[in-house]
Amino acid sequence: MSYRPPLEDVRFLLGDVLDFDGRVTGLPGQAESTLDAVLDVLAEAGTFCANELAPLNLPGDGAGATLGPDGVSTPAGFREAWRTLVAGGWPGLTCDPEYGGSGLPHTTQVVFEEFLCATNLSFATYLTLRHGAYHALRLHGSAEQRDRLLPLLASGRVAGTMCLTEAHAGTDLGLIRTRADPDEAGGYRVSGTKVFITAGDHDLTENIVHLVLARLPGAPSGTKGISLLIVPKIAADGKRNGVTCTSLEHKMGIRASATCVLTFEDAWGELVGEPHGGMRAMFTMMNAARLSVGIHGLGLADGAYQRAVRYARVRLQGRALGGAARPDLEADPIIVHPDVRRALLRVRSQVEAGRALALWTAIELDVAHRHDDPVVRAAADDLVALMTPILKAGLTELGWEATSTALGVFGGAGYIRETGIEQYVRDARIAPIYEGTNGIQALDLVGRKLPEGAGRLLRRFFHPADAWLERQRGNPTLAEFVDPTTRAIDTLRATTLWLGERGASDREEAGAAATDYLRLFFLTASCYMWARMAAAALDPQATCTPAFREAKLASGRFYIARVLPEAGALAREITAGKASVMGFPEAAF
Amino acid sequence: MKIAVCVKEVPDPTAEKRIDPDTKRLVRSGENTLNRYDRHAIEEAVRLREGAAPGAEIAVVLVAPASASRTVDKALAQGGDRSVHLADDGLSGSDIVATSRALAAVLARDSYDLIVFGQQGSDAECYVMASAVAERLARPCVTQVAALALDGSSLKVKRQVETGYETLEVSLPAVISVSDAINEPRYPSLPAIMGAKRKPHEVLSLADVGLAAGDVGVDGSRTHVSALSKPPTRGDSVKLEDDGTAAEKILAFLVERKVVA
């Protein structure tokens, strides 16, 4: 098996660190979602990904998605894998039982997506985009639209897309020109061209539901005049609607994922929600999608790590600096060399913290969606809102760094296609870009999330973290984790105050600091997760094995010693201010 | 028709197997799971239920520690209707003789028309449990079944042997073990995984099946491990770095040993 789903780590995080049974199983409708049940589900999901999707990854990259007269074809094996997924009910993992789904918590979807992305990110895109469409329709569609479309999306018989971007309107969606004109029958006729549409056309499903941003006649300019429409690939009468994939992008990575130019020519569509209310609905999709894209980075990072470790154990080169480790062999496996170990641990320690952050946030998302008490829901929602840009950017940057570092472990062989690791690097580069570039995520964090409610979102992070650290204060065995975490959180707090004061009066100051600030937050939150993981691992009640505990603590020590110090440098970079960034003469670039 | 599928919980096959030098037993304290060969046995039973034996009831039967409940759920998610689980601390240390005695005692409580095993356990690589249980139950037994067809009260089976295949007919009730070539087990569906916990689970003690402590475990076993040692090395190995001539060198090596002419 080329990929081992990290089930032991997932069990440790959900069971020993994050109190899944206490936080999620008690939520309304979740009585059957016990930790054991969820782990059984995830074990099967992991087996499917490892056995069926991983073998399709490299061939799929070679063949790519192709455009023919009848539309887009996915690479060999994708259709069979999709059919198996649909037969098993997997597309409906977290969809509502009333629409045919299994109603499991979102936390399970996050883990499933990590497995999908670790084994075949291209394939994963077809599944996850459909999920975004499901949630947008669930929240903003009419009762009739929900009843008609959600069972199809939940089953995986129908796929979904998000059609936002146009050639001249990417980050700034206020510029879109696609038009939707009312017809006589109460529907709309949609015309325009959308670009970079992930899974915009393919042969996996009987139909595709496109969710399209367009302007109605007389709409106000900018984002206040954007409406959301459903445009099916196949119309209700069974005939092709006026939507065509006119070109496929030739991409650096995720080449088996069809990235389409979609041309809408008088295509029949129906409105979702109110006229000009499209941005609100689209943000529903984008927030869910941003967390999901963060998982792209996490999955790729772990997939690449596992490959690098396997190679480092069998590749024989040189002798250990302290004397031969395997004198019976003609050279030592490269895993004995300090720099190879450093590279592997840099990836591993960040992946483990990243997974903890993702699952911590996912549990809060489940609480935000399902808890009885609106006060609890709102608090959880605040934390998710704060963490969404941090996870999207932090984890996707990790994906890029980790895959490149893992490739380096292979030496020259890593640069060769057949080795398989270079695909991970190419696939990873899109994740910091799509669903809002990481630069945009950083602006969302400093421009929207920090000031919201006079720092209310920030308090959802700082207050529980402070309280938890305070409770551990007298525990000498945990001091090696708790003390650095306390200092890191103090640094983050001080930097946040600096940014709040400067950024409120000078938006360029906030803009110049944003990316570094997001990274500082990600590193600090990761450190907090490491303290929580160390505490759980050292707890005599923990269910993990002694070997797992030892590895977990050792990985955490590496993080504290060799990754966390970056936070200090970032704080200095941020508080150096905008002068060196904005002072450079534009003409001199 | 009543079908029993006997399954086993084994250590995660992707983890390295270790033997405890003190107990001289396989270490089972790590992650455990359903023996992968048993998935073929369950799948074949499910195919019978879907085809020639509509309405057949499939009981998943196992002898395993009480902690094996997740393995039981896995087997039920694969298609079993109910489980019968003999879980008793006294079973620890049972060899084939003792385990087959325990399994036969569980199976004898019900009138199964067909008892199906996987071809082997992936832990100790034991192939003979089906034969041992059949002997105790005085039932006909066919092992390594690669294809089967139900024909009234008998089974027509194709049995995989070293020289090819034997075609046999066996009257029911019978015991078979199926080869891992007989089918491709399906992935359990999500509703089936979630539904497994709701299926009837019967947990039995030794007393429930009429056995005493001395019948099983170390006392009931006929095999005792007196010492363990590593297998001898296989002599000098030759490792070739491919400088473009490796294929020729391998060919020369094989010709020298008369493997190829």
PDB file of C-alpha atoms in Angstrom, chain A residues 68-191:
ATOM      1  CA  GLY A  68     -13.560  16.070 -27.294  1.00  0.00           C
ATOM      2  CA  PRO A  69     -16.663  16.751 -29.370  1.00  0.00           C
ATOM      3  CA  ASP A  70     -18.914  15.399 -26.602  1.00  0.00           C
ATOM      4  CA  GLY A  71     -17.262  17.330 -23.821  1.00  0.00           C
ATOM      5  CA  VAL A  72     -14.617  16.513 -21.266  1.00  0.00           C
ATOM      6  CA  SER A  73     -13.378  12.996 -20.539  1.00  0.00           C
ATOM      7  CA  THR A  74     -11.649  12.125 -17.289  1.00  0.00           C
ATOM      8  CA  PRO A  75      -8.612   9.801 -17.349  1.00  0.00           C
ATOM      9  CA  ALA A  76      -8.989   6.024 -17.382  1.00  0.00           C
ATOM     10  CA  GLY A  77     -10.227   4.614 -14.099  1.00  0.00           C
ATOM     11  CA  PHE A  78     -11.887   7.785 -12.820  1.00  0.00           C
ATOM     12  CA  ARG A  79     -15.369   6.721 -13.901  1.00  0.00           C
ATOM     13  CA  GLU A  80     -15.091   3.319 -12.215  1.00  0.00           C
ATOM     14  CA  ALA A  81     -13.776   4.896  -9.029  1.00  0.00           C
ATOM     15  CA  TRP A  82     -16.629   7.407  -9.074  1.00  0.00           C
ATOM     16  CA  ARG A  83     -19.174   4.616  -9.551  1.00  0.00           C
ATOM     17  CA  THR A  84     -17.732   2.758  -6.566  1.00  0.00           C
ATOM     18  CA  LEU A  85     -17.949   5.904  -4.465  1.00  0.00           C
ATOM     19  CA  VAL A  86     -21.550   6.510  -5.491  1.00  0.00           C
ATOM     20  CA  ALA A  87     -22.538   2.864  -4.900  1.00  0.00           C
ATOM     21  CA  GLY A  88     -21.119   3.127  -1.391  1.00  0.00           C
ATOM     22  CA  GLY A  89     -23.020   6.319  -0.602  1.00  0.00           C
ATOM     23  CA  TRP A  90     -19.806   8.274   0.048  1.00  0.00           C
ATOM     24  CA  PRO A  91     -20.826  11.498  -1.707  1.00  0.00           C
ATOM     25  CA  GLY A  92     -23.585  11.808   0.910  1.00  0.00           C
ATOM     26  CA  LEU A  93     -21.259  11.374   3.889  1.00  0.00           C
ATOM     27  CA  THR A  94     -22.291  14.601   5.615  1.00  0.00           C
ATOM     28  CA  CYS A  95     -25.409  15.402   3.600  1.00  0.00           C
ATOM     29  CA  ASP A  96     -28.736  15.495   5.412  1.00  0.00           C
ATOM     30  CA  PRO A  97     -30.594  12.179   5.842  1.00  0.00           C
ATOM     31  CA  GLU A  98     -33.757  13.858   4.532  1.00  0.00           C
ATOM     32  CA  TYR A  99     -31.966  14.232   1.194  1.00  0.00           C
ATOM     33  CA  GLY A 100     -30.508  10.737   1.213  1.00  0.00           C
ATOM     34  CA  GLY A 101     -27.223  11.521   2.946  1.00  0.00           C
ATOM     35  CA  SER A 102     -25.745   9.820   5.983  1.00  0.00           C
ATOM     36  CA  GLY A 103     -25.768  12.975   8.101  1.00  0.00           C
ATOM     37  CA  LEU A 104     -22.352  12.441   9.657  1.00  0.00           C
ATOM     38  CA  PRO A 105     -20.561  15.435  11.174  1.00  0.00           C
ATOM     39  CA  HIS A 106     -18.458  17.729   9.017  1.00  0.00           C
ATOM     40  CA  THR A 107     -15.396  16.565  10.931  1.00  0.00           C
ATOM     41  CA  THR A 108     -15.603  13.248   9.079  1.00  0.00           C
ATOM     42  CA  GLN A 109     -15.689  15.075   5.749  1.00  0.00           C
ATOM     43  CA  VAL A 110     -12.492  16.917   6.669  1.00  0.00           C
ATOM     44  CA  VAL A 111     -10.660  13.675   7.397  1.00  0.00           C
ATOM     45  CA  PHE A 112     -12.095  12.017   4.267  1.00  0.00           C
ATOM     46  CA  GLU A 113     -10.920  14.968   2.189  1.00  0.00           C
ATOM     47  CA  GLU A 114      -7.441  14.693   3.664  1.00  0.00           C
ATOM     48  CA  PHE A 115      -7.297  11.062   2.488  1.00  0.00           C
ATOM     49  CA  LEU A 116      -8.684  12.011  -0.934  1.00  0.00           C
ATOM     50  CA  CYS A 117      -6.198  14.826  -1.406  1.00  0.00           C
ATOM     51  CA  ALA A 118      -3.259  12.768  -0.153  1.00  0.00           C
ATOM     52  CA  THR A 119      -3.951  10.129  -2.774  1.00  0.00           C
ATOM     53  CA  ASN A 120      -5.476  11.955  -5.752  1.00  0.00           C
ATOM     54  CA  LEU A 121      -6.160  15.673  -5.566  1.00  0.00           C
ATOM     55  CA  SER A 122      -7.448  15.823  -9.137  1.00  0.00           C
ATOM     56  CA  PHE A 123     -10.114  13.229  -8.378  1.00  0.00           C
ATOM     57  CA  ALA A 124     -10.958  14.967  -5.121  1.00  0.00           C
ATOM     58  CA  THR A 125     -11.847  18.200  -6.907  1.00  0.00           C
ATOM     59  CA  TYR A 126     -14.804  16.550  -8.660  1.00  0.00           C
ATOM     60  CA  LEU A 127     -16.215  15.458  -5.327  1.00  0.00           C
ATOM     61  CA  THR A 128     -15.575  18.517  -3.198  1.00  0.00           C
ATOM     62  CA  LEU A 129     -16.961  21.126  -5.591  1.00  0.00           C
ATOM     63  CA  ARG A 130     -20.249  19.224  -5.582  1.00  0.00           C
ATOM     64  CA  HIS A 131     -20.229  19.538  -1.818  1.00  0.00           C
ATOM     65  CA  GLY A 132     -19.994  23.331  -1.982  1.00  0.00           C
ATOM     66  CA  ALA A 133     -22.929  23.457  -4.382  1.00  0.00           C
ATOM     67  CA  TYR A 134     -24.947  21.227  -2.053  1.00  0.00           C
ATOM     68  CA  HIS A 135     -24.458  23.578   0.887  1.00  0.00           C
ATOM     69  CA  ALA A 136     -25.171  26.737  -1.059  1.00  0.00           C
ATOM     70  CA  LEU A 137     -28.465  25.295  -2.316  1.00  0.00           C
ATOM     71  CA  ARG A 138     -29.312  23.900   1.090  1.00  0.00           C
ATOM     72  CA  LEU A 139     -28.991  27.305   2.698  1.00  0.00           C
ATOM     73  CA  HIS A 140     -30.195  29.578  -0.082  1.00  0.00           C
ATOM     74  CA  GLY A 141     -32.336  27.471  -2.412  1.00  0.00           C
ATOM     75  CA  SER A 142     -36.135  27.379  -2.264  1.00  0.00           C
ATOM     76  CA  ALA A 143     -37.886  24.360  -0.718  1.00  0.00           C
ATOM     77  CA  GLU A 144     -38.739  23.151  -4.204  1.00  0.00           C
ATOM     78  CA  GLN A 145     -35.131  23.541  -5.397  1.00  0.00           C
ATOM     79  CA  ARG A 146     -33.837  21.738  -2.335  1.00  0.00           C
ATOM     80  CA  ASP A 147     -36.239  18.825  -2.736  1.00  0.00           C
ATOM     81  CA  ARG A 148     -35.482  18.524  -6.435  1.00  0.00           C
ATOM     82  CA  LEU A 149     -31.713  18.960  -6.460  1.00  0.00           C
ATOM     83  CA  LEU A 150     -30.229  18.041  -3.098  1.00  0.00           C
ATOM     84  CA  PRO A 151     -30.940  14.287  -3.313  1.00  0.00           C
ATOM     85  CA  LEU A 152     -29.186  14.222  -6.703  1.00  0.00           C
ATOM     86  CA  LEU A 153     -26.164  16.098  -5.387  1.00  0.00           C
ATOM     87  CA  ALA A 154     -26.033  14.036  -2.180  1.00  0.00           C
ATOM     88  CA  SER A 155     -26.059  10.773  -4.101  1.00  0.00           C
ATOM     89  CA  GLY A 156     -23.255  11.843  -6.440  1.00  0.00           C
ATOM     90  CA  ARG A 157     -25.425  11.191  -9.496  1.00  0.00           C
ATOM     91  CA  VAL A 158     -25.159  14.900 -10.236  1.00  0.00           C
ATOM     92  CA  ALA A 159     -22.076  17.071  -9.784  1.00  0.00           C
ATOM     93  CA  GLY A 160     -21.837  20.778  -9.029  1.00  0.00           C
ATOM     94  CA  THR A 161     -19.597  23.696  -9.888  1.00  0.00           C
ATOM     95  CA  MET A 162     -19.001  27.247  -8.738  1.00  0.00           C
ATOM     96  CA  CYS A 163     -18.901  29.605 -11.727  1.00  0.00           C
ATOM     97  CA  LEU A 164     -17.492  32.887 -10.426  1.00  0.00           C
ATOM     98  CA  THR A 165     -14.383  33.977 -12.273  1.00  0.00           C
ATOM     99  CA  GLU A 166     -14.377  35.722 -15.630  1.00  0.00           C
ATOM    100  CA  ALA A 167     -11.266  36.642 -17.594  1.00  0.00           C
ATOM    101  CA  HIS A 168     -11.297  40.216 -16.291  1.00  0.00           C
ATOM    102  CA  ALA A 169     -12.897  39.473 -12.894  1.00  0.00           C
ATOM    103  CA  GLY A 170     -10.957  37.217 -10.545  1.00  0.00           C
ATOM    104  CA  THR A 171     -10.376  38.531  -7.046  1.00  0.00           C
ATOM    105  CA  ASP A 172     -12.692  41.480  -7.850  1.00  0.00           C
ATOM    106  CA  LEU A 173     -16.009  39.779  -8.610  1.00  0.00           C
ATOM    107  CA  GLY A 174     -17.784  43.147  -8.792  1.00  0.00           C
ATOM    108  CA  LEU A 175     -16.538  43.350 -12.373  1.00  0.00           C
ATOM    109  CA  ILE A 176     -18.390  40.300 -13.737  1.00  0.00           C
ATOM    110  CA  ARG A 177     -20.362  40.724 -16.972  1.00  0.00           C
ATOM    111  CA  THR A 178     -22.308  37.458 -17.373  1.00  0.00           C
ATOM    112  CA  ARG A 179     -25.982  38.412 -17.864  1.00  0.00           C
ATOM    113  CA  ALA A 180     -29.178  36.676 -16.841  1.00  0.00           C
ATOM    114  CA  ASP A 181     -32.312  37.961 -18.603  1.00  0.00           C
ATOM    115  CA  PRO A 182     -35.779  36.870 -17.460  1.00  0.00           C
ATOM    116  CA  ASP A 183     -37.720  34.708 -19.945  1.00  0.00           C
ATOM    117  CA  GLU A 184     -41.483  34.470 -20.298  1.00  0.00           C
ATOM    118  CA  ALA A 185     -41.766  31.289 -18.231  1.00  0.00           C
ATOM    119  CA  GLY A 186     -40.272  32.702 -15.029  1.00  0.00           C
ATOM    120  CA  GLY A 187     -36.770  31.406 -15.718  1.00  0.00           C
ATOM    121  CA  TYR A 188     -33.694  33.199 -16.970  1.00  0.00           C
ATOM    122  CA  ARG A 189     -31.469  33.119 -20.036  1.00  0.00           C
ATOM    123  CA  VAL A 190     -27.806  33.236 -19.071  1.00  0.00           C
ATOM    124  CA  SER A 191     -25.059  34.446 -21.394  1.00  0.00           C
TER     125      SER A 191
END
